């Protein structure tokens, strides 16, 4: 059996040692937070002054993640159904089709995306009014 | 002492497994006597799920067929719907689609590099590759609003226009990538550890590749110059200049060299896309999802994904639902026919190495 040593193949990987003097790619979370890109598909918001309760969002949602529910709040005068959407984040896939089909453009996705809760019921999320 | 015959499951939790699947191995000592692929641990039944949804609703599911590179699925789906309904896509939308597809290819190759280097114990390379892939995901986040499942390439165009200064950001990334990819040559491709493990392992010969309809790097790694982007150009690939890299050896190392060369070609394509990006509309005006109907017709479309030819069959029946859709990804033939064949006679330690070189994505198998 013939023995041979691939000198270049042994020496060239040592270049990885240069990484010791380079700035790390990682960030010191949570002291440093990564900025979310503008237009990121995070949590829903619903401007109640504009929402007409048409349920288009509920109809287009293929995951059945949207329920139209009655709540004690001030509705838009044009909201004939008197219902507003509630999102089930156990089902939502953040495809944003619901925001695409919203006729008054009241339902939107916010850049906020971190939500922590010890209660499973908090997955049923009422979009913030903004 | 004589070695006993044993059967073990390699996966689905094993880190060397590509995705949620497992391979049942019959071993004598360390040598594999028989390999059987088992899938179905992750997503499955996509084709049936799609039949139960309207065209617009189904669009959000297809990207989930392949996690490392969802965009070829979106492009295929959109192209099939456009072909059936006769929708025209504007040149700007087509260029943006090519940009997304090439960025996605580059990201998928980085993910492959992470897996392939991990399979030979070079974990530092994997960490670099994942970090560099993240730079591409940052761009996707800005363009599409999501990092992994973009849901961006939509029948009729693309969902958002390029944000301000986006092309400059891509340009900046490409300048970085060109320099960075040379580092990967030093630490991974030319690394003696990788070469010793990869050369002469998992060899596929030319005749077998053609006979069994292998695609992508498996085909190009044994000297066959086949690429859907050249052979049946879609979108605006016929306006772009690029080469199809090939190798002759047909082993794991040849496939790695092909992939590495393809990364350079992706960078080259992206530079041209940036230079040629036209102005104009990005989306057709579409009917609402209940009124968006497919005619009674069928079509077969295909794109070149980072792992090979990716094809969709789609049939409409005049309603708003898709009558039938079939997914033919590269993993179907690589994960069953090829993997089960290649593993026989190999060592147990080479399973992860060979699997990674084939680029298997289990949801494409049990779809």
Short mmCIF file of C-alpha atoms in Angstrom, two decimals:
data_model
loop_
_atom_site.label_atom_id
_atom_site.label_comp_id
_atom_site.label_asym_id
_atom_site.label_seq_id
_atom_site.Cartn_x
_atom_site.Cartn_y
_atom_site.Cartn_z
CA UNK A 1 0.00 0.00 0.00
CA UNK A 2 1.34 3.39 -1.01
CA UNK A 3 1.26 6.14 1.59
CA UNK A 4 0.94 9.77 0.57
CA UNK A 5 0.28 12.96 2.52
CA UNK A 6 -1.88 15.71 1.10
CA UNK A 7 0.22 18.60 2.48
CA UNK A 8 -2.09 21.32 1.11
CA UNK A 9 -5.13 19.51 2.43
CA UNK A 10 -3.61 19.39 5.91
CA UNK A 11 -2.33 22.97 6.05
CA UNK A 12 -5.13 24.92 4.31
CA UNK A 13 -7.86 24.11 6.90
CA UNK A 14 -5.69 25.82 9.53
CA UNK A 15 -6.92 29.07 8.01
CA UNK A 16 -9.95 28.60 10.23
CA UNK A 17 -7.77 29.79 13.14
CA UNK A 18 -8.05 33.32 11.67
CA UNK A 19 -11.60 33.31 13.01
CA UNK A 20 -10.20 33.89 16.51
CA UNK A 21 -9.35 37.47 15.52
CA UNK A 22 -12.61 38.17 13.71
CA UNK A 23 -15.74 39.77 15.10
CA UNK A 24 -18.23 37.04 16.05
CA UNK A 25 -21.45 36.73 14.07
CA UNK A 26 -23.49 36.00 17.17
CA UNK A 27 -25.08 38.74 19.23
CA UNK A 28 -25.25 38.97 23.03
CA UNK A 29 -29.01 38.40 23.33
CA UNK A 30 -30.94 39.69 25.35
CA UNK A 31 -28.49 42.54 26.07
CA UNK A 32 -28.33 43.21 22.31
CA UNK A 33 -31.48 42.70 20.29
CA UNK A 34 -31.64 42.01 16.60
CA UNK A 35 -33.71 44.55 14.77
CA UNK A 36 -36.69 43.08 12.95
CA UNK A 37 -36.97 44.00 9.29
CA UNK A 38 -39.66 46.47 8.32
CA UNK A 39 -42.61 44.47 6.99
CA UNK A 40 -41.85 41.35 9.03
CA UNK A 41 -44.91 39.13 9.42
CA UNK A 42 -45.46 39.11 13.19
CA UNK A 43 -48.59 39.48 15.35
CA UNK A 44 -51.86 40.79 13.94
CA UNK A 45 -53.22 44.27 14.52
CA UNK A 46 -56.77 45.38 13.67
CA UNK A 47 -57.80 49.00 13.41
CA UNK A 48 -61.33 48.76 14.84
CA UNK A 49 -62.30 52.16 13.49
CA UNK A 50 -61.96 50.66 9.99
CA UNK A 51 -62.92 46.97 10.48
CA UNK A 52 -66.28 46.22 8.84
CA UNK A 53 -66.66 42.69 10.23
CA UNK A 54 -66.97 41.18 6.73
CA UNK A 55 -65.25 37.88 7.71
CA UNK A 56 -63.22 37.74 4.49
CA UNK A 57 -60.20 36.97 6.66
CA UNK A 58 -62.03 34.05 8.25
CA UNK A 59 -63.09 32.74 4.85
CA UNK A 60 -59.63 32.81 3.27
CA UNK A 61 -57.84 31.26 6.24
CA UNK A 62 -57.08 27.66 5.25
CA UNK A 63 -56.11 26.74 8.80
CA UNK A 64 -59.39 27.87 10.39
CA UNK A 65 -57.29 30.08 12.63
CA UNK A 66 -59.72 33.03 12.57
CA UNK A 67 -63.01 33.27 14.47
CA UNK A 68 -65.34 36.25 14.20
CA UNK A 69 -66.44 37.04 17.76
CA UNK A 70 -68.49 39.66 19.57
CA UNK A 71 -66.63 41.66 22.22
CA UNK A 72 -67.50 44.63 24.44
CA UNK A 73 -65.79 47.32 22.49
CA UNK A 74 -66.60 50.23 20.26
CA UNK A 75 -67.18 49.11 16.67
CA UNK A 76 -67.01 50.90 13.39
CA UNK A 77 -70.54 52.12 12.43
CA UNK A 78 -70.22 50.16 9.17
CA UNK A 79 -69.53 46.91 11.05
CA UNK A 80 -72.90 45.30 10.39
CA UNK A 81 -72.00 41.90 11.86
CA UNK A 82 -70.73 43.54 15.09
CA UNK A 83 -67.98 40.91 15.10
CA UNK A 84 -64.21 41.24 14.88
CA UNK A 85 -61.57 38.60 14.13
CA UNK A 86 -59.73 36.64 16.81
CA UNK A 87 -56.64 34.70 15.79
CA UNK A 88 -55.68 31.26 17.07
CA UNK A 89 -51.88 31.27 17.11
CA UNK A 90 -51.91 27.53 17.60
CA UNK A 91 -53.14 27.31 14.01
CA UNK A 92 -51.89 30.47 12.27
CA UNK A 93 -49.06 30.01 9.74
CA UNK A 94 -48.46 33.76 9.19
CA UNK A 95 -49.16 33.55 5.47
CA UNK A 96 -50.81 37.00 5.60
CA UNK A 97 -53.60 36.04 3.17
CA UNK A 98 -56.06 37.48 5.73
CA UNK A 99 -54.41 40.87 5.45
CA UNK A 100 -54.38 40.65 1.64
CA UNK A 101 -58.14 40.15 1.43
CA UNK A 102 -59.12 42.75 4.06
CA UNK A 103 -61.26 45.30 2.12
CA UNK A 104 -60.70 48.31 4.44
CA UNK A 105 -57.08 47.21 5.05
CA UNK A 106 -57.67 47.29 8.81
CA UNK A 107 -56.11 43.87 9.55
CA UNK A 108 -52.34 44.00 9.36
CA UNK A 109 -49.29 42.18 10.63
CA UNK A 110 -47.04 43.96 13.08
CA UNK A 111 -43.28 43.56 13.44
CA UNK A 112 -43.70 42.39 17.03
CA UNK A 113 -43.36 38.60 17.27
CA UNK A 114 -42.34 37.58 20.79
CA UNK A 115 -45.18 36.34 22.97
CA UNK A 116 -44.72 34.29 26.12
CA UNK A 117 -47.51 33.00 28.32
CA UNK A 118 -48.07 30.11 30.70
CA UNK A 119 -51.73 29.86 29.63
CA UNK A 120 -52.68 27.93 26.51
CA UNK A 121 -55.79 30.11 26.17
CA UNK A 122 -53.52 33.07 25.36
CA UNK A 123 -52.96 31.48 21.97
CA UNK A 124 -56.40 32.87 21.14
CA UNK A 125 -55.19 36.36 20.39
CA UNK A 126 -57.24 39.51 19.99
CA UNK A 127 -55.33 41.74 17.56
CA UNK A 128 -54.29 45.06 19.09
CA UNK A 129 -56.34 48.05 17.97
CA UNK A 130 -53.81 50.02 15.93
CA UNK B 1 -15.03 -13.90 17.26
CA UNK B 2 -17.51 -13.80 14.39
CA UNK B 3 -19.58 -10.68 13.78
CA UNK B 4 -23.31 -11.07 14.33
CA UNK B 5 -26.04 -9.88 12.01
CA UNK B 6 -27.83 -6.92 13.63
CA UNK B 7 -30.55 -4.50 12.52
CA UNK B 8 -30.53 -0.87 13.65
CA UNK B 9 -32.54 2.25 12.93
CA UNK B 10 -30.39 5.16 11.77
CA UNK B 11 -32.70 8.10 12.57
CA UNK B 12 -35.12 9.81 12.78
CA UNK B 13 -33.33 11.55 15.68
CA UNK B 14 -29.81 10.96 14.41
CA UNK B 15 -27.98 14.25 13.62
CA UNK B 16 -26.59 12.81 10.40
CA UNK B 17 -30.05 12.21 8.97
CA UNK B 18 -31.32 14.74 6.45
CA UNK B 19 -34.70 15.71 7.86
CA UNK B 20 -37.14 13.56 9.76
CA UNK B 21 -36.62 10.14 8.25
CA UNK B 22 -34.81 6.98 9.15
CA UNK B 23 -32.90 4.24 7.44
CA UNK B 24 -33.22 0.68 8.70
CA UNK B 25 -29.82 -0.93 8.36
CA UNK B 26 -28.94 -4.62 8.38
CA UNK B 27 -25.32 -4.86 9.49
CA UNK B 28 -22.65 -7.45 9.83
CA UNK B 29 -20.03 -5.76 11.96
CA UNK B 30 -19.78 -2.24 10.56
CA UNK B 31 -20.70 -3.20 7.00
CA UNK B 32 -24.20 -2.57 5.65
CA UNK B 33 -25.92 -5.55 4.07
CA UNK B 34 -29.29 -3.99 3.39
CA UNK B 35 -30.80 -0.51 3.79
CA UNK B 36 -34.51 0.35 3.89
CA UNK B 37 -35.81 3.92 3.87
CA UNK B 38 -38.61 4.90 6.26
CA UNK B 39 -40.31 8.28 5.95
CA UNK B 40 -43.46 9.95 7.26
CA UNK B 41 -42.24 11.40 10.55
CA UNK B 42 -42.78 15.01 9.52
CA UNK B 43 -45.16 16.53 6.97
CA UNK B 44 -47.13 14.18 4.79
CA UNK B 45 -50.19 14.09 2.62
CA UNK B 46 -49.54 17.43 0.93
CA UNK B 47 -51.16 16.38 -2.32
CA UNK B 48 -54.40 15.47 -0.58
CA UNK B 49 -54.38 18.62 1.56
CA UNK B 50 -54.03 20.73 -1.55
CA UNK B 51 -57.06 19.09 -3.19
CA UNK B 52 -59.23 20.29 -0.30
CA UNK B 53 -58.28 23.96 -0.66
CA UNK B 54 -58.83 26.74 -3.15
CA UNK B 55 -55.93 27.71 -5.40
CA UNK B 56 -55.03 30.73 -3.27
CA UNK B 57 -55.25 28.76 -0.04
CA UNK B 58 -53.11 25.94 -1.43
CA UNK B 59 -50.35 28.41 -2.28
CA UNK B 60 -49.36 28.67 1.40
CA UNK B 61 -48.86 24.92 1.81
CA UNK B 62 -46.48 24.14 -1.03
CA UNK B 63 -43.49 25.91 0.49
CA UNK B 64 -43.59 23.40 3.35
CA UNK B 65 -42.70 20.52 1.04
CA UNK B 66 -39.01 21.36 1.44
CA UNK B 67 -37.75 23.27 4.47
CA UNK B 68 -34.21 24.08 3.27
CA UNK B 69 -35.45 25.59 0.02
CA UNK B 70 -39.15 26.36 -0.18
CA UNK B 71 -38.95 28.75 -3.14
CA UNK B 72 -38.73 26.23 -6.02
CA UNK B 73 -42.04 24.85 -4.73
CA UNK B 74 -43.63 28.29 -4.77
CA UNK B 75 -42.25 28.97 -8.25
CA UNK B 76 -43.53 25.63 -9.55
CA UNK B 77 -46.97 26.17 -8.07
CA UNK B 78 -47.23 29.70 -9.43
CA UNK B 79 -45.99 28.64 -12.88
CA UNK B 80 -48.47 25.76 -13.05
CA UNK B 81 -51.41 28.02 -12.11
CA UNK B 82 -50.26 30.68 -14.57
CA UNK B 83 -49.95 28.13 -17.36
CA UNK B 84 -53.44 26.78 -16.71
CA UNK B 85 -55.12 30.18 -16.37
CA UNK B 86 -53.03 32.03 -18.99
CA UNK B 87 -51.78 34.67 -16.56
CA UNK B 88 -48.88 36.77 -17.86
CA UNK B 89 -46.10 37.66 -15.44
CA UNK B 90 -44.33 41.00 -15.83
CA UNK B 91 -40.56 41.04 -16.58
CA UNK B 92 -39.83 42.69 -13.22
CA UNK B 93 -41.69 39.97 -11.33
CA UNK B 94 -39.81 37.34 -13.33
CA UNK B 95 -36.44 38.88 -12.48
CA UNK B 96 -37.42 39.14 -8.82
CA UNK B 97 -38.42 35.47 -8.90
CA UNK B 98 -35.05 34.49 -10.34
CA UNK B 99 -33.33 36.54 -7.65
CA UNK B 100 -35.33 34.80 -4.92
CA UNK B 101 -34.69 31.37 -6.45
CA UNK B 102 -30.95 31.95 -6.69
CA UNK B 103 -30.69 33.34 -3.17
CA UNK B 104 -32.65 30.31 -2.03
CA UNK B 105 -30.27 28.02 -3.95
CA UNK B 106 -27.30 29.67 -2.28
CA UNK B 107 -28.92 29.34 1.16
CA UNK B 108 -29.70 25.66 0.49
CA UNK B 109 -26.11 24.98 -0.58
CA UNK B 110 -24.88 26.53 2.67
CA UNK B 111 -27.21 24.28 4.58
CA UNK B 112 -25.90 21.31 2.61
CA UNK B 113 -22.35 22.39 3.43
CA UNK B 114 -23.24 22.50 7.12
CA UNK B 115 -24.69 18.97 6.97
CA UNK B 116 -21.95 17.53 4.80
CA UNK B 117 -19.15 18.94 6.94
CA UNK B 118 -20.91 17.77 10.09
CA UNK B 119 -21.09 14.25 8.66
CA UNK B 120 -17.28 14.09 8.61
CA UNK B 121 -16.82 15.82 11.97
CA UNK B 122 -15.84 19.29 10.70
CA UNK B 123 -18.33 21.15 12.88
CA UNK B 124 -16.67 24.57 12.62
CA UNK B 125 -17.43 24.62 8.88
CA UNK B 126 -21.06 23.91 9.66
CA UNK B 127 -21.25 26.82 12.06
CA UNK B 128 -19.73 29.17 9.50
CA UNK B 129 -22.11 27.93 6.82
CA UNK B 130 -25.18 28.39 9.02
CA UNK B 131 -24.02 31.91 9.95
CA UNK B 132 -23.54 32.80 6.27
CA UNK B 133 -26.92 31.32 5.37
CA UNK B 134 -28.41 33.60 7.99
CA UNK B 135 -27.19 36.63 6.05
CA UNK B 136 -29.34 35.44 3.13
CA UNK B 137 -32.27 34.81 5.47
CA UNK B 138 -31.93 38.42 6.67
CA UNK B 139 -32.45 39.54 3.08
CA UNK B 140 -35.47 37.25 2.75
CA UNK B 141 -36.88 38.71 5.95
CA UNK B 142 -36.68 42.18 4.50
CA UNK B 143 -38.05 41.24 1.08
CA UNK B 144 -40.78 38.75 1.96
CA UNK B 145 -41.48 39.34 5.65
CA UNK B 146 -40.42 35.82 6.62
CA UNK B 147 -37.11 34.04 6.97
CA UNK B 148 -37.75 30.42 5.99
CA UNK B 149 -41.25 29.93 4.55
CA UNK B 150 -41.49 33.01 2.39
CA UNK B 151 -44.90 32.54 0.73
CA UNK B 152 -43.78 35.22 -1.70
CA UNK B 153 -43.92 33.88 -5.26
CA UNK B 154 -47.63 34.14 -5.96
CA UNK B 155 -49.63 33.10 -9.03
CA UNK B 156 -49.53 36.22 -11.21
CA UNK B 157 -46.32 37.73 -9.89
CA UNK B 158 -44.73 38.35 -6.51
CA UNK B 159 -46.39 39.67 -3.38
CA UNK B 160 -44.18 42.66 -2.59
CA UNK B 161 -41.95 44.97 -4.54
CA UNK B 162 -38.27 45.30 -3.64
CA UNK B 163 -37.75 47.51 -0.58
CA UNK B 164 -35.67 50.65 -1.04
CA UNK B 165 -31.96 49.91 -1.28
CA UNK B 166 -32.54 46.14 -1.42
CA UNK B 167 -30.50 45.53 -4.58
CA UNK B 168 -27.54 47.36 -3.03
CA UNK B 169 -27.80 45.08 -0.01
CA UNK B 170 -27.78 42.00 -2.26
CA UNK B 171 -24.79 43.43 -4.12
CA UNK B 172 -22.95 43.96 -0.84
CA UNK B 173 -23.69 40.39 0.19
CA UNK B 174 -22.39 39.05 -3.12
CA UNK B 175 -19.10 40.91 -2.69
CA UNK B 176 -18.77 39.31 0.75
CA UNK B 177 -19.78 35.87 -0.57
CA UNK B 178 -17.22 35.86 -3.36
CA UNK B 179 -14.45 36.31 -0.80
CA UNK B 180 -16.03 34.04 1.77
CA UNK B 181 -16.55 31.11 -0.59
CA UNK B 182 -12.78 30.91 -1.11
CA UNK B 183 -12.41 30.37 2.64
CA UNK B 184 -14.72 27.36 2.34
CA UNK B 185 -12.39 25.91 -0.29
CA UNK B 186 -9.54 26.08 2.19
CA UNK B 187 -11.31 24.80 5.25
CA UNK B 188 -13.68 22.27 3.70
CA UNK B 189 -13.41 21.39 0.01
CA UNK B 190 -9.60 21.01 0.01
CA UNK B 191 -9.53 19.64 3.54
CA UNK B 192 -7.63 16.33 3.64
CA UNK B 193 -10.11 14.89 6.19
CA UNK B 194 -13.04 15.48 3.89
CA UNK B 195 -11.20 14.28 0.79
CA UNK B 196 -10.10 11.06 2.49
CA UNK B 197 -13.66 10.33 3.56
CA UNK B 198 -15.44 11.43 0.36
CA UNK B 199 -13.31 10.30 -2.57
CA UNK B 200 -14.42 6.94 -3.93
CA UNK B 201 -17.45 6.70 -1.61
CA UNK B 202 -21.05 6.52 -2.86
CA UNK B 203 -20.11 6.17 -6.52
CA UNK B 204 -22.88 6.47 -9.11
CA UNK B 205 -22.12 5.57 -12.71
CA UNK B 206 -23.43 7.35 -15.76
CA UNK B 207 -25.63 4.58 -17.22
CA UNK B 208 -27.27 3.88 -13.90
CA UNK B 209 -27.94 7.61 -13.41
CA UNK B 210 -29.76 7.88 -16.72
CA UNK B 211 -31.60 4.58 -16.33
CA UNK B 212 -32.98 5.46 -12.88
CA UNK B 213 -33.74 9.12 -13.66
CA UNK B 214 -31.42 10.62 -11.09
CA UNK B 215 -31.26 14.41 -11.12
CA UNK B 216 -29.20 17.36 -9.96
CA UNK B 217 -25.71 16.92 -8.57
CA UNK B 218 -25.95 13.14 -8.76
CA UNK B 219 -26.34 13.42 -12.53
CA UNK B 220 -23.85 16.25 -12.97
CA UNK B 221 -21.39 14.59 -10.60
CA UNK B 222 -21.01 11.70 -13.06
CA UNK B 223 -20.46 13.88 -16.09
CA UNK B 224 -23.94 14.48 -17.49
CA UNK B 225 -24.58 18.13 -18.24
CA UNK B 226 -28.25 18.40 -17.33
CA UNK B 227 -29.90 21.45 -15.82
CA UNK B 228 -33.52 22.52 -16.30
CA UNK B 229 -32.42 26.16 -16.39
CA UNK B 230 -30.47 25.39 -19.59
CA UNK B 231 -32.45 22.48 -21.05
CA UNK B 232 -35.95 23.95 -20.69
CA UNK B 233 -35.44 27.59 -19.62
CA UNK B 234 -38.18 29.09 -17.48
CA UNK B 235 -38.65 32.66 -16.19
CA UNK B 236 -35.73 34.70 -17.61
CA UNK B 237 -32.93 32.14 -17.37
CA UNK B 238 -32.49 32.24 -21.16
CA UNK B 239 -31.41 35.89 -20.84
CA UNK B 240 -28.75 35.09 -18.26
CA UNK B 241 -25.26 33.77 -18.78
CA UNK B 242 -24.15 30.87 -16.59
CA UNK B 243 -22.51 27.48 -16.84
CA UNK B 244 -23.51 24.02 -15.72
CA UNK B 245 -20.58 22.57 -13.73
CA UNK B 246 -19.91 18.84 -14.02
CA UNK B 247 -17.50 16.28 -12.62
CA UNK B 248 -16.68 12.78 -13.83
CA UNK B 249 -15.98 10.68 -10.72
CA UNK B 250 -19.61 10.27 -9.54
CA UNK B 251 -18.64 10.00 -5.86
CA UNK B 252 -19.47 12.13 -2.80
CA UNK B 253 -16.49 14.40 -3.47
CA UNK B 254 -17.50 14.98 -7.10
CA UNK B 255 -20.97 15.99 -5.96
CA UNK B 256 -19.45 18.36 -3.41
CA UNK B 257 -17.29 19.97 -6.11
CA UNK B 258 -20.35 20.40 -8.34
CA UNK B 259 -22.28 22.07 -5.54
CA UNK B 260 -19.38 24.35 -4.70
CA UNK B 261 -19.07 25.39 -8.37
CA UNK B 262 -22.83 25.98 -8.49
CA UNK B 263 -22.52 28.45 -5.63
CA UNK B 264 -20.17 30.53 -7.79
CA UNK B 265 -22.65 30.33 -10.66
CA UNK B 266 -25.49 31.50 -8.40
CA UNK B 267 -23.43 34.52 -7.38
CA UNK B 268 -22.74 35.20 -11.08
CA UNK B 269 -26.45 34.93 -11.95
CA UNK B 270 -27.43 37.24 -9.08
CA UNK B 271 -24.97 39.88 -10.29
CA UNK B 272 -26.60 39.81 -13.71
CA UNK B 273 -30.09 39.97 -12.21
CA UNK B 274 -29.15 43.07 -10.23
CA UNK B 275 -27.68 44.73 -13.33
CA UNK B 276 -30.70 43.89 -15.50
CA UNK B 277 -33.56 44.40 -13.03
CA UNK B 278 -36.32 46.13 -15.05
CA UNK B 279 -38.92 48.58 -13.74
CA UNK B 280 -42.65 47.86 -13.90
CA UNK B 281 -45.55 46.08 -12.26
CA UNK B 282 -44.95 43.10 -9.99
CA UNK B 283 -48.46 41.62 -9.75
CA UNK B 284 -51.54 40.97 -11.87
CA UNK B 285 -54.93 41.94 -10.55
CA UNK B 286 -56.49 38.67 -9.46
CA UNK B 287 -60.07 37.69 -8.62
CA UNK B 288 -60.91 36.87 -4.99
CA UNK B 289 -60.03 33.38 -3.80
CA UNK B 290 -63.58 32.01 -4.24
CA UNK B 291 -63.72 33.29 -7.82
CA UNK B 292 -60.21 32.23 -8.82
CA UNK B 293 -60.97 29.13 -10.90
CA UNK B 294 -58.73 26.70 -12.75
CA UNK B 295 -59.92 25.56 -16.21
CA UNK B 296 -60.50 21.87 -16.98
CA UNK B 297 -56.97 21.22 -18.10
CA UNK B 298 -53.67 19.89 -16.81
CA UNK B 299 -50.02 20.84 -16.96
CA UNK B 300 -46.54 19.70 -15.99
CA UNK B 301 -44.00 22.30 -14.93
CA UNK B 302 -40.47 21.97 -13.61
CA UNK B 303 -37.69 24.09 -12.17
CA UNK B 304 -34.12 23.38 -11.15
CA UNK B 305 -33.90 23.38 -7.37
CA UNK B 306 -30.60 23.34 -5.46
CA UNK B 307 -30.83 19.54 -5.43
CA UNK B 308 -32.06 18.90 -8.96
CA UNK B 309 -35.15 18.89 -11.13
CA UNK B 310 -38.33 19.69 -9.20
CA UNK B 311 -41.59 19.10 -11.05
CA UNK B 312 -45.31 19.59 -10.41
CA UNK B 313 -48.27 18.11 -12.20
CA UNK B 314 -51.44 20.13 -11.77
CA UNK B 315 -54.96 19.47 -13.05
CA UNK B 316 -57.98 21.74 -12.76
CA UNK B 317 -61.67 20.85 -13.17
CA UNK B 318 -63.26 24.26 -13.71
CA UNK B 319 -63.80 24.89 -10.02
CA UNK B 320 -61.86 27.01 -7.50
CA UNK B 321 -60.16 23.86 -6.18
CA UNK B 322 -57.19 22.02 -7.60
CA UNK B 323 -58.42 18.65 -8.86
CA UNK B 324 -55.07 16.91 -8.57
CA UNK B 325 -51.52 17.95 -7.87
CA UNK B 326 -48.51 15.71 -7.90
CA UNK B 327 -45.10 16.63 -6.55
CA UNK B 328 -42.02 15.05 -8.07
CA UNK B 329 -39.02 16.23 -6.08
CA UNK B 330 -35.44 15.02 -6.40
CA UNK B 331 -35.66 13.14 -3.11
CA UNK B 332 -38.22 10.65 -4.37
CA UNK B 333 -35.75 8.72 -6.47
CA UNK B 334 -32.64 9.65 -4.46
CA UNK B 335 -34.15 8.72 -1.10
CA UNK B 336 -35.47 5.34 -2.16
CA UNK B 337 -33.81 3.83 -5.22
CA UNK B 338 -30.42 5.44 -4.95
CA UNK B 339 -29.85 5.59 -1.20
CA UNK B 340 -30.91 1.98 -0.60
CA UNK B 341 -28.58 0.88 -3.37
CA UNK B 342 -25.59 3.05 -2.49
CA UNK B 343 -25.51 2.09 1.17
CA UNK B 344 -25.07 -1.63 0.56
CA UNK B 345 -21.45 -2.58 1.21
CA UNK B 346 -20.61 0.77 2.84
CA UNK B 347 -19.51 1.33 6.42
CA UNK B 348 -21.99 2.54 9.04
CA UNK B 349 -19.97 5.77 9.45
CA UNK B 350 -20.55 6.65 5.80
CA UNK B 351 -24.36 6.70 5.99
CA UNK B 352 -24.60 10.37 6.98
CA UNK B 353 -21.92 11.29 4.45
CA UNK B 354 -23.77 9.66 1.55
CA UNK B 355 -27.21 10.88 2.62
CA UNK B 356 -26.05 14.48 2.78
CA UNK B 357 -24.42 14.29 -0.61
CA UNK B 358 -27.74 13.24 -2.16
CA UNK B 359 -29.71 16.13 -0.66
CA UNK B 360 -32.71 14.13 0.54
CA UNK B 361 -35.76 15.99 1.87
CA UNK B 362 -38.28 13.50 3.33
CA UNK B 363 -41.55 15.43 2.75
CA UNK B 364 -40.93 15.09 -1.00
CA UNK B 365 -41.00 11.32 -0.61
CA UNK B 366 -44.16 10.86 1.43
CA UNK B 367 -45.97 13.78 -0.09
#
